[in-house]
Amino acid sequence: MKKRCAPPTRNVVIASLVAGAVATGIVVAGTGRDDRPPPPAPGPAARTVLAEGPGAALSAGELSALIAAQEHRLAGKAGDHLSWAVLGSAYLAQGALLGDRTDFRRAEKALRRSLEALPGEKGNADAQVGMAALANARRDFASAKRWAESVRARSPEQWTAYPVLIDAYSGLGSYGAAARALHTLEELRPRTVQTLLRGSQVHRDNGRYEDAEALADEAVSRSGGRAERASALYRLGELAWERGEPGQAAAYFDTALQLEPGHHPSLAGRGRASAALGRTDDALRDYQAAIERAPMPEYALRAGELYESLGMPGEAGAHYEKVRRLAAKARKYGVSEELTLARYEADHGLADSAVRRLAQEWKRGHRSAHVSDALGWALHRAGRTKEGLKYLKRATTPGLRSALSLYHRGEIERSLGRDGPARRHLREALRLNPYFSPLLAPQAKRAVSVLGNPPPGGPADVEGEPWTTGGELTPEDGERSGDGDTAEDGERAGDGDTAEDGERAGDGDERSPRGRDEDASPGPRDSGSSRPRERDSRDAGDAGDAGDADDAGETREARGAGDDQPPATTTRGPSPAGG
């Protein structure tokens, strides 16, 4: 493919527009248009971060200064589409930073004022990209995709469209399309912090954990401002947590919080790591601080489950009620918390309600590994276990490796009497992250103990067949297809299911010498990171794990029926509390 050139200076991206608008706003504030005092000027760190593009991290003070400057400017120029777009993006960033969803309404109002002043089809790409980012923040990934693809169709060199496209495709479960968007972003904006962090995200979603860590590490070294560095450190902390290293994760979160004391994702992350390390008082304090800083249902659910694991049902119940209340409040501002609410319902409420919620998400096109996992588990808890297994197979095909998803799949298989696959997936969950849940990890350990070791003697073929997904997809394929959805159909739903369609090994301890980083699965190209890409020992060899022989037909069903339609939501009556 012909290498793209950098976008021409005439096609100014929002980063330089924002930086210029800040400077212009300061000048206008002092011209005597009114009697108000001039707004505070953002410091050099803000200008440095803004130069990295939309989505670059800003501190609360920098955002406040930027918003004040833009509002002052717009008092005299109500038709300035650029300033409205900048103001909308700043409100969006502030809402995400402080967890204040009322800022999302302000962001939408400002961005729509920008589009009224200059419609998108006439060149207002900045407001359209802002609308796409707002839709992602509200977890309306289908709308985000439409906004961003509209910009890409008219201006394929507009680099600001690609980070939001990556987020939208990932939310929809279109991981191949996200990888192709990353290819383009890396050509247009190589080695910037935002590109590195998006690359880390895509590599993680495709199971390339060494590359994901290398890119996040490079993002830390290249970051300019304190808020930007804190965001990159948070990504490193999450990767450490996912590979079962809570001490290392806590260290990353600690450093991020030293830079940005109010960084609520790091507060919640440190709370989870502290709980795994046995520091429960510290964990509960961090969860409480995170909820106060950003009242998000996910944080309340984590805290509730920790309280429950400690034998404190009253406190757990109060936090579970808070999950419902915060989700309802978020809905008023257009933010979907259906996934978190469904996870709560499946384990602590009415599982049939969780199925209905997730079936609607599936119908909206939200088919990520996270939604597949939650839907499969909710179906199991609602008494529809064999149907649920189809979605868990989709969630645990090569790519993102989640200890929670592996536990869910193992428990479903155990309930169906498929001891070999159950033993393998439960053990893999505990190998990947033995602390994945204060409630469920102990249950996984007990289940593995009950299952015991596989019977002696077994088939000669202990390696199984390697995963195959049909070869590498090129960026041009995705561009011709428009939205990239077709690439996803055989990718997450289980082109690799044949490896698990026969009880060849009985136990996952027999590992294939071929790691997933060496297969032909679609994914991002070699990022060119300074650290060589290595096979992650926790991921290598899943190809060699074997499933029940009678899984084969069911897995093929999962690729078809599960992709095309949500599960029927006609239920068998309410499930008792706890599923």
Coordinates of C-alpha atoms in Angstrom, one line a residue:
M1 CA 0.0 0.0 0.0
K2 CA 1.3 3.4 -0.9
K3 CA 2.4 5.2 2.3
R4 CA 0.2 8.1 3.2
C5 CA 1.8 11.5 3.5
A6 CA 1.2 13.8 6.5
P7 CA -2.0 15.7 6.2
P8 CA -1.6 19.1 4.5
T9 CA -1.4 22.2 6.7
R10 CA -4.8 23.4 5.3
N11 CA -6.5 20.3 6.8
V12 CA -5.8 21.3 10.3
V13 CA -6.5 18.7 12.9
I14 CA -8.2 19.5 16.2
A15 CA -5.0 19.4 18.2
S16 CA -3.5 22.4 16.5
L17 CA -6.9 24.1 16.3
V18 CA -7.3 23.7 20.1
A19 CA -3.9 25.0 20.8
G20 CA -4.4 27.9 18.5
A21 CA -7.8 28.6 20.0
V22 CA -6.4 28.7 23.5
A23 CA -3.8 31.3 22.5
T24 CA -6.4 33.3 20.5
G25 CA -8.8 33.1 23.4
I26 CA -6.3 34.6 25.7
V27 CA -5.7 37.5 23.3
V28 CA -9.4 38.2 22.8
A29 CA -10.0 38.1 26.5
G30 CA -7.8 41.1 26.9
T31 CA -9.2 43.2 24.1
G32 CA -11.9 45.0 26.2
R33 CA -14.9 43.4 24.6
D34 CA -16.6 43.4 28.0
D35 CA -15.8 44.2 31.6
R36 CA -15.1 40.6 32.8
P37 CA -11.6 39.8 33.9
P38 CA -9.6 37.6 31.5
P39 CA -9.8 33.9 32.0
P40 CA -6.8 32.1 33.5
A41 CA -4.2 31.2 30.9
P42 CA -3.4 27.5 30.6
G43 CA 0.3 26.7 31.2
P44 CA 2.8 25.3 28.8
A45 CA 2.0 21.7 29.9
A46 CA -1.6 22.2 28.7
R47 CA -0.3 23.4 25.3
T48 CA 2.1 20.5 25.1
V49 CA -0.6 18.0 25.8
L50 CA -3.1 19.6 23.4
A51 CA -0.6 19.4 20.6
E52 CA -0.8 15.6 20.8
G53 CA -4.4 15.6 19.6
P54 CA -7.9 14.9 20.9
G55 CA -8.0 12.4 23.6
A56 CA -4.7 13.6 25.0
A57 CA -4.8 13.7 28.8
L58 CA -5.3 17.1 30.6
S59 CA -5.3 17.9 34.2
A60 CA -8.5 19.4 35.8
G61 CA -6.8 22.8 36.1
E62 CA -5.8 22.8 32.4
L63 CA -9.2 21.9 31.3
S64 CA -10.8 24.5 33.5
A65 CA -8.6 27.2 32.0
L66 CA -9.3 26.0 28.4
I67 CA -13.1 26.0 29.0
A68 CA -13.0 29.5 30.5
A69 CA -11.0 30.8 27.6
Q70 CA -13.3 29.3 25.0
E71 CA -16.5 30.5 26.8
H72 CA -15.1 34.0 27.0
R73 CA -14.2 33.9 23.3
L74 CA -17.7 32.7 22.3
A75 CA -19.4 35.5 24.2
G76 CA -18.4 37.7 21.3
K77 CA -18.4 35.1 18.4
A78 CA -21.4 32.9 18.7
G79 CA -21.0 31.7 15.1
D80 CA -17.4 30.5 15.6
H81 CA -17.6 26.8 14.7
L82 CA -14.0 26.1 15.7
S83 CA -14.3 27.5 19.2
W84 CA -17.6 25.6 19.7
A85 CA -15.9 22.4 18.7
V86 CA -13.0 23.1 21.0
L87 CA -15.3 23.9 23.9
G88 CA -17.3 20.7 23.3
S89 CA -14.2 18.6 23.3
A90 CA -12.9 20.2 26.5
Y91 CA -16.3 19.6 28.2
L92 CA -16.1 16.0 27.1
A93 CA -12.6 15.6 28.5
Q94 CA -13.6 17.2 31.8
G95 CA -16.6 14.9 32.1
A96 CA -14.5 11.9 31.6
L97 CA -11.8 13.1 34.0
L98 CA -14.2 14.0 36.9
G99 CA -16.9 11.4 36.2
D100 CA -19.4 14.2 35.8
R101 CA -21.9 13.2 33.1
T102 CA -23.6 16.6 33.2
D103 CA -20.5 17.8 31.2
F104 CA -21.5 15.3 28.5
R105 CA -24.7 17.3 27.9
R106 CA -22.7 20.5 27.7
A107 CA -20.3 18.9 25.3
E108 CA -23.1 17.8 23.0
K109 CA -24.7 21.2 23.1
A110 CA -21.4 22.9 22.1
L111 CA -20.6 20.4 19.4
R112 CA -24.1 20.8 17.9
R113 CA -23.7 24.5 17.9
S114 CA -20.5 24.0 16.0
L115 CA -22.2 21.8 13.4
E116 CA -25.0 24.4 13.1
A117 CA -22.4 27.1 12.3
L118 CA -20.6 24.8 9.8
P119 CA -22.1 21.4 8.9
G120 CA -19.9 18.4 8.7
E121 CA -20.4 17.9 5.0
K122 CA -19.0 21.4 4.5
G123 CA -15.8 20.6 6.3
N124 CA -16.4 20.6 10.0
A125 CA -14.6 17.4 10.8
D126 CA -13.5 18.6 14.2
A127 CA -17.1 18.7 15.5
Q128 CA -17.9 15.4 14.0
V129 CA -14.9 13.7 15.6
G130 CA -16.0 15.3 18.9
M131 CA -19.5 13.8 18.4
A132 CA -17.9 10.4 17.7
A133 CA -15.7 10.7 20.9
L134 CA -18.8 11.7 22.9
A135 CA -20.8 8.6 21.6
N136 CA -17.9 6.4 22.6
A137 CA -17.9 7.9 26.1
R138 CA -21.6 7.2 26.3
R139 CA -21.0 3.6 25.1
D140 CA -23.0 4.2 21.9
F141 CA -20.3 2.6 19.7
A142 CA -22.5 2.2 16.7
S143 CA -23.2 6.0 16.6
A144 CA -19.5 6.7 17.2
K145 CA -18.6 4.5 14.2
R146 CA -21.0 6.4 11.9
W147 CA -19.7 9.8 12.9
A148 CA -16.1 8.8 12.6
E149 CA -16.5 6.9 9.3
S150 CA -18.3 9.9 7.9
V151 CA -15.1 11.9 8.5
R152 CA -12.9 9.2 7.1
A153 CA -14.9 8.9 4.0
R154 CA -14.5 12.6 3.1
S155 CA -11.0 13.1 4.6
P156 CA -9.0 9.9 4.9
E157 CA -5.9 11.9 6.0
Q158 CA -7.7 13.3 9.0
W159 CA -5.8 11.5 11.7
T160 CA -8.2 12.5 14.5
A161 CA -10.8 10.1 13.2
Y162 CA -8.8 7.0 13.7
P163 CA -8.4 6.9 17.5
V164 CA -12.2 7.2 17.9
L165 CA -12.7 4.6 15.2
I166 CA -10.4 2.2 17.1
D167 CA -12.5 2.8 20.3
A168 CA -15.8 2.3 18.4
Y169 CA -14.7 -0.8 16.6
S170 CA -13.3 -2.3 19.8
G171 CA -16.6 -1.6 21.6
L172 CA -18.5 -3.3 18.7
G173 CA -16.2 -6.3 18.8
S174 CA -14.8 -5.6 15.3
Y175 CA -11.3 -6.3 16.3
G176 CA -10.0 -6.7 12.8
A177 CA -11.3 -3.3 11.8
A178 CA -9.7 -1.8 14.9
A179 CA -6.4 -3.2 13.8
R180 CA -6.7 -1.8 10.4
A181 CA -7.6 1.6 11.8
L182 CA -4.4 1.4 13.9
H183 CA -2.4 0.7 10.7
T184 CA -3.5 4.0 9.3
L185 CA -3.1 5.9 12.5
E186 CA 0.5 4.6 12.8
E187 CA 1.3 5.9 9.3
L188 CA -0.3 9.3 9.9
R189 CA 0.9 9.9 13.5
P190 CA 3.7 7.5 14.3
R191 CA 5.1 7.2 17.8
T192 CA 2.9 9.8 19.5
V193 CA 1.6 9.0 22.9
Q194 CA -2.0 8.6 21.7
T195 CA -1.0 6.3 18.9
L196 CA 1.2 4.2 21.2
L197 CA -1.7 3.9 23.7
R198 CA -4.2 2.9 21.0
G199 CA -1.6 0.4 19.7
S200 CA -1.3 -1.0 23.2
Q201 CA -5.1 -1.4 23.4
V202 CA -5.3 -3.1 20.0
H203 CA -2.4 -5.5 20.7
R204 CA -4.0 -6.5 24.1
D205 CA -7.3 -7.2 22.4
N206 CA -5.6 -9.4 20.0
G207 CA -3.6 -11.3 22.6
R208 CA -0.2 -9.7 22.0
Y209 CA 0.5 -8.8 25.6
E210 CA 4.2 -8.3 25.2
D211 CA 3.7 -5.7 22.5
A212 CA 0.9 -4.1 24.5
E213 CA 3.2 -3.6 27.4
A214 CA 6.1 -2.4 25.3
L215 CA 4.0 0.3 23.6
A216 CA 2.5 1.5 26.9
D217 CA 6.0 1.6 28.4
E218 CA 7.1 3.8 25.4
A219 CA 4.1 6.0 25.9
V220 CA 5.2 6.7 29.5
S221 CA 8.7 7.6 28.3
R222 CA 7.3 9.9 25.6
S223 CA 4.6 11.6 27.7
G224 CA 4.9 15.3 28.2
G225 CA 2.4 16.3 31.0
R226 CA 1.7 14.8 34.3
A227 CA -1.9 13.8 33.4
E228 CA -0.7 12.2 30.2
R229 CA 2.0 10.2 32.0
A230 CA -0.6 9.1 34.6
S231 CA -2.8 7.7 31.8
A232 CA 0.0 5.7 30.3
L233 CA 1.0 4.4 33.8
Y234 CA -2.6 3.4 34.3
R235 CA -2.4 1.3 31.2
L236 CA 0.7 -0.4 32.4
G237 CA -1.0 -1.1 35.7
E238 CA -4.0 -2.7 34.0
L239 CA -1.8 -5.0 32.0
A240 CA 0.1 -6.0 35.1
W241 CA -3.2 -6.8 36.9
E242 CA -4.4 -8.9 34.0
R243 CA -1.3 -11.0 34.0
G244 CA -1.8 -11.7 37.8
E245 CA 0.8 -9.3 39.2
P246 CA -1.0 -7.2 41.8
G247 CA 2.2 -5.9 43.4
Q248 CA 3.5 -4.5 40.1
A249 CA 0.1 -3.2 39.2
A250 CA -0.2 -1.3 42.6
A251 CA 3.2 0.2 42.0
Y252 CA 2.1 1.6 38.6
F253 CA -1.1 2.9 40.1
D254 CA 0.8 4.5 43.0
T255 CA 3.1 6.4 40.6
A256 CA 0.1 7.5 38.5
L257 CA -1.6 8.9 41.6
Q258 CA 1.5 10.7 42.7
L259 CA 1.3 12.6 39.4
E260 CA -2.5 13.0 39.4
P261 CA -3.9 12.4 42.9
G262 CA -7.5 12.4 41.6
H263 CA -7.0 9.9 38.8
H264 CA -10.1 7.8 39.5
P265 CA -9.2 4.8 37.2
S266 CA -5.9 4.4 39.1
L267 CA -7.7 4.8 42.5
A268 CA -10.0 1.9 41.6
G269 CA -7.2 -0.1 40.0
R270 CA -5.1 0.3 43.2
G271 CA -8.1 -0.7 45.3
R272 CA -8.4 -4.0 43.3
A273 CA -4.7 -4.7 43.6
S274 CA -4.6 -3.9 47.3
A275 CA -7.5 -6.4 47.9
A276 CA -5.5 -9.1 46.1
L277 CA -2.5 -8.3 48.3
G278 CA -4.6 -8.7 51.4
R279 CA -4.7 -4.9 52.2
T280 CA -8.4 -4.8 52.4
D281 CA -8.7 -1.5 54.5
D282 CA -6.5 0.2 51.9
A283 CA -8.6 -1.3 49.1
L284 CA -11.9 -0.1 50.6
R285 CA -10.5 3.4 51.1
D286 CA -9.4 3.6 47.5
Y287 CA -12.8 2.3 46.2
Q288 CA -14.6 4.9 48.3
A289 CA -12.3 7.7 47.0
A290 CA -12.8 6.5 43.4
I291 CA -16.6 6.5 43.9
E292 CA -16.5 10.0 45.4
R293 CA -14.3 11.3 42.6
A294 CA -16.3 9.6 39.8
P295 CA -19.5 7.9 40.9
M296 CA -19.4 5.0 38.4
P297 CA -21.4 1.8 38.8
E298 CA -18.4 -0.4 38.0
Y299 CA -16.6 1.0 41.1
A300 CA -19.6 0.4 43.3
L301 CA -19.9 -3.2 42.1
R302 CA -16.3 -4.0 42.8
A303 CA -16.5 -2.5 46.3
G304 CA -19.8 -4.5 46.9
E305 CA -18.2 -7.8 45.9
L306 CA -15.2 -7.1 48.1
Y307 CA -17.5 -6.4 51.1
E308 CA -19.4 -9.6 50.3
S309 CA -16.2 -11.6 50.2
L310 CA -15.3 -10.2 53.7
G311 CA -18.6 -11.4 55.2
M312 CA -20.2 -7.9 55.4
P313 CA -23.6 -8.3 53.7
G314 CA -25.0 -5.0 54.9
E315 CA -22.2 -2.9 53.3
A316 CA -22.2 -5.1 50.2
G317 CA -26.0 -4.6 49.8
A318 CA -25.6 -0.9 50.1
H319 CA -23.1 -0.8 47.3
Y320 CA -25.2 -3.1 45.1
E321 CA -28.1 -0.7 45.5
K322 CA -25.7 2.1 44.6
V323 CA -24.9 0.2 41.3
R324 CA -28.6 0.5 40.3
R325 CA -28.8 4.1 41.4
L326 CA -25.7 5.3 39.6
A327 CA -26.7 3.4 36.4
A328 CA -30.1 5.1 36.4
K329 CA -28.5 8.5 36.9
A330 CA -26.0 7.8 34.0
R331 CA -28.9 6.9 31.8
K332 CA -30.4 10.3 32.3
Y333 CA -27.3 11.8 30.6
G334 CA -27.3 9.3 27.7
V335 CA -24.6 7.0 29.2
S336 CA -25.2 3.3 28.9
E337 CA -24.1 1.3 31.9
E338 CA -26.0 -1.8 30.8
L339 CA -23.0 -4.1 30.8
T340 CA -22.1 -3.3 34.4
L341 CA -25.8 -3.5 35.4
A342 CA -26.2 -6.9 33.7
R343 CA -23.1 -8.2 35.4
Y344 CA -24.6 -7.2 38.7
E345 CA -28.0 -8.8 37.9
A346 CA -26.4 -12.0 36.7
D347 CA -24.5 -12.6 40.0
H348 CA -26.5 -10.7 42.6
G349 CA -30.0 -10.0 41.2
L350 CA -32.3 -11.5 38.6
A351 CA -30.4 -13.3 35.8
D352 CA -33.3 -13.1 33.4
S353 CA -33.1 -9.3 33.7
A354 CA -29.4 -9.5 32.8
V355 CA -30.2 -11.6 29.7
R356 CA -32.8 -9.1 28.5
R357 CA -30.4 -6.2 28.9
L358 CA -27.5 -8.0 27.1
A359 CA -29.8 -9.2 24.3
Q360 CA -30.6 -5.6 23.6
E361 CA -26.9 -4.7 23.6
W362 CA -26.2 -7.5 21.2
K363 CA -29.0 -6.3 19.0
R364 CA -27.4 -2.8 19.0
G365 CA -24.3 -4.4 17.5
H366 CA -22.3 -4.4 20.8
R367 CA -20.6 -7.8 20.4
S368 CA -17.3 -7.3 22.1
A369 CA -15.6 -10.1 24.1
H370 CA -16.9 -8.5 27.3
V371 CA -20.5 -8.5 26.1
S372 CA -20.2 -12.1 24.8
D373 CA -18.8 -13.2 28.2
A374 CA -21.5 -11.4 30.2
L375 CA -24.3 -12.7 28.0
G376 CA -23.1 -16.3 28.1
W377 CA -22.8 -16.2 31.9
A378 CA -26.2 -14.5 32.3
L379 CA -27.8 -17.2 30.1
H380 CA -26.2 -19.9 32.3
R381 CA -27.4 -18.2 35.5
A382 CA -30.9 -18.1 34.0
G383 CA -30.9 -21.8 33.4
R384 CA -30.0 -21.7 29.7
T385 CA -26.5 -23.2 30.1
K386 CA -25.9 -24.8 26.7
E387 CA -27.0 -21.6 24.9
G388 CA -24.7 -19.6 27.2
L389 CA -21.7 -21.8 26.3
K390 CA -21.9 -20.6 22.7
Y391 CA -21.3 -17.0 23.8
L392 CA -18.5 -18.0 26.2
K393 CA -16.7 -19.8 23.4
R394 CA -16.9 -16.7 21.3
A395 CA -15.5 -14.6 24.2
T396 CA -12.6 -17.0 24.8
T397 CA -11.4 -17.5 21.3
P398 CA -7.8 -16.3 20.5
G399 CA -7.4 -12.7 21.4
L400 CA -8.1 -11.0 24.7
R401 CA -7.5 -13.4 27.5
S402 CA -9.7 -12.7 30.5
A403 CA -9.4 -14.8 33.7
L404 CA -13.1 -14.0 34.4
S405 CA -14.2 -15.2 31.0
L406 CA -12.2 -18.4 31.4
Y407 CA -13.7 -19.0 34.8
H408 CA -17.2 -18.5 33.4
R409 CA -16.6 -20.9 30.6
G410 CA -15.1 -23.5 32.9
E411 CA -18.0 -23.3 35.4
I412 CA -20.5 -23.7 32.5
E413 CA -18.6 -26.8 31.2
R414 CA -18.4 -28.2 34.7
S415 CA -22.2 -27.9 35.1
L416 CA -22.6 -29.8 31.8
G417 CA -20.4 -32.6 33.0
R418 CA -17.5 -31.8 30.6
D419 CA -14.8 -32.2 33.2
G420 CA -11.8 -32.1 30.8
P421 CA -12.6 -28.7 29.3
A422 CA -13.8 -27.4 32.7
R423 CA -10.6 -28.4 34.4
R424 CA -8.5 -26.8 31.7
H425 CA -10.3 -23.5 31.6
L426 CA -10.6 -23.1 35.4
R427 CA -6.9 -23.8 35.7
E428 CA -6.1 -21.4 33.0
A429 CA -8.1 -18.7 34.7
L430 CA -6.1 -19.2 37.9
R431 CA -2.8 -19.3 36.0
L432 CA -3.6 -16.1 34.2
N433 CA -4.7 -14.2 37.3
P434 CA -5.3 -16.1 40.6
Y435 CA -6.8 -12.9 42.1
F436 CA -9.3 -12.1 39.3
S437 CA -12.3 -11.7 41.7
P438 CA -12.5 -11.7 45.5
L439 CA -15.7 -13.8 45.2
L440 CA -15.1 -16.0 42.2
A441 CA -11.4 -16.9 42.5
P442 CA -11.9 -18.9 45.7
Q443 CA -14.8 -20.7 43.9
A444 CA -12.5 -21.5 41.0
K445 CA -9.9 -23.0 43.3
R446 CA -12.5 -25.2 45.0
A447 CA -13.8 -26.3 41.6
V448 CA -10.3 -27.3 40.5
S449 CA -9.8 -29.2 43.7
V450 CA -13.1 -31.1 43.2
L451 CA -12.3 -31.9 39.6
G452 CA -8.9 -33.2 40.5
N453 CA -6.4 -34.5 38.0
P454 CA -7.4 -36.1 34.7
P455 CA -7.5 -39.9 34.5
P456 CA -4.3 -41.6 33.7
G457 CA -3.5 -42.7 30.2
G458 CA -5.1 -40.4 27.5
P459 CA -4.9 -40.0 23.8
A460 CA -1.5 -39.7 22.1
D461 CA -2.3 -36.4 20.5
V462 CA -1.9 -34.1 23.4
E463 CA -1.1 -31.0 21.3
G464 CA -4.3 -30.7 19.3
E465 CA -4.5 -28.5 16.2
P466 CA -3.2 -24.9 16.0
W467 CA -5.6 -22.0 15.8
T468 CA -6.3 -20.9 12.3
T469 CA -8.1 -17.7 11.3
G470 CA -7.6 -17.5 7.6
G471 CA -4.5 -15.2 7.2
E472 CA -3.6 -11.6 7.6
L473 CA -6.0 -8.9 6.5
T474 CA -4.5 -5.9 4.9
P475 CA -5.6 -2.3 5.6
E476 CA -6.9 -2.0 2.1
D477 CA -9.5 -4.7 2.7
G478 CA -11.0 -2.7 5.6
E479 CA -11.0 0.5 3.6
R480 CA -12.8 -1.1 0.7
S481 CA -15.4 -2.6 3.0
G482 CA -16.2 0.7 4.5
D483 CA -16.8 -0.3 8.1
G484 CA -14.7 -3.3 8.5
D485 CA -17.5 -5.4 10.1
T486 CA -17.0 -8.4 7.8
A487 CA -13.5 -9.0 9.1
E488 CA -14.9 -9.6 12.5
D489 CA -17.3 -12.3 11.7
G490 CA -14.9 -15.2 11.6
E491 CA -12.4 -13.6 13.9
R492 CA -14.0 -13.4 17.4
A493 CA -16.8 -15.9 16.8
G494 CA -14.5 -18.8 16.6
D495 CA -12.5 -19.7 13.5
G496 CA -10.2 -21.3 16.0
D497 CA -12.9 -23.4 17.6
T498 CA -11.6 -26.6 15.9
A499 CA -8.8 -26.7 18.4
E500 CA -11.3 -27.2 21.2
D501 CA -13.5 -29.7 19.4
G502 CA -12.2 -32.9 20.9
E503 CA -11.0 -34.1 24.3
R504 CA -7.5 -34.8 23.0
A505 CA -5.6 -33.7 26.1
G506 CA -8.0 -33.7 29.0
D507 CA -6.0 -31.2 30.8
G508 CA -4.6 -27.8 29.8
D509 CA -1.2 -28.5 31.3
E510 CA -0.1 -30.0 28.1
R511 CA 1.0 -27.0 26.1
S512 CA 1.4 -26.5 22.4
P513 CA 4.9 -25.3 21.3
R514 CA 3.2 -22.9 19.0
G515 CA 2.1 -19.6 20.6
R516 CA -0.7 -17.3 19.4
D517 CA 1.7 -14.5 18.5
E518 CA 3.1 -16.9 15.8
D519 CA -0.2 -17.7 14.2
A520 CA -2.0 -16.1 11.3
S521 CA -4.7 -14.4 13.2
P522 CA -5.7 -10.9 12.0
G523 CA -4.2 -8.2 14.2
P524 CA -2.1 -5.2 14.2
R525 CA 1.2 -5.3 12.4
D526 CA 4.5 -5.3 14.2
S527 CA 4.4 -2.0 16.1
G528 CA 8.2 -1.4 15.8
S529 CA 8.4 -1.1 19.5
S530 CA 11.8 -1.0 21.1
R531 CA 11.2 -4.2 23.0
P532 CA 11.2 -7.4 20.9
R533 CA 7.9 -9.2 20.7
E534 CA 8.0 -12.4 22.8
R535 CA 5.5 -15.1 23.3
D536 CA 3.6 -14.7 26.5
S537 CA 4.0 -17.9 28.5
R538 CA 0.4 -17.6 29.8
D539 CA -1.0 -17.4 26.3
A540 CA 1.2 -19.9 24.4
G541 CA -0.3 -23.3 23.8
D542 CA -4.1 -22.6 24.1
A543 CA -4.1 -24.2 20.7
G544 CA -3.2 -27.5 22.3
D545 CA -6.0 -27.5 24.8
A546 CA -8.8 -29.8 23.8
G547 CA -12.6 -29.7 24.4
D548 CA -15.3 -32.3 24.4
A549 CA -15.9 -34.1 21.1
D550 CA -19.6 -33.1 21.2
D551 CA -18.6 -29.4 21.4
A552 CA -17.8 -29.3 17.7
G553 CA -21.3 -28.9 16.3
E554 CA -22.3 -26.5 19.1
T555 CA -19.2 -24.3 18.4
R556 CA -20.2 -24.1 14.7
E557 CA -23.6 -23.1 15.8
A558 CA -22.1 -20.3 17.9
R559 CA -20.5 -18.9 14.8
G560 CA -23.8 -18.6 13.0
A561 CA -26.9 -18.2 15.2
G562 CA -25.1 -16.3 17.9
D563 CA -23.7 -13.7 15.5
D564 CA -26.9 -13.0 13.6
Q565 CA -29.5 -12.6 16.3
P566 CA -29.7 -12.0 20.1
P567 CA -30.9 -14.8 22.3
A568 CA -34.6 -15.0 22.7
T569 CA -35.6 -13.2 25.9
T570 CA -38.7 -15.3 26.6
T571 CA -37.8 -16.5 30.1
R572 CA -38.7 -19.4 32.4
G573 CA -39.7 -17.2 35.2
P574 CA -37.7 -15.0 37.6
S575 CA -34.4 -16.4 38.8
P576 CA -33.9 -16.3 42.5
A577 CA -31.5 -13.7 43.9
G578 CA -28.0 -14.7 43.0
G579 CA -29.1 -16.4 39.8

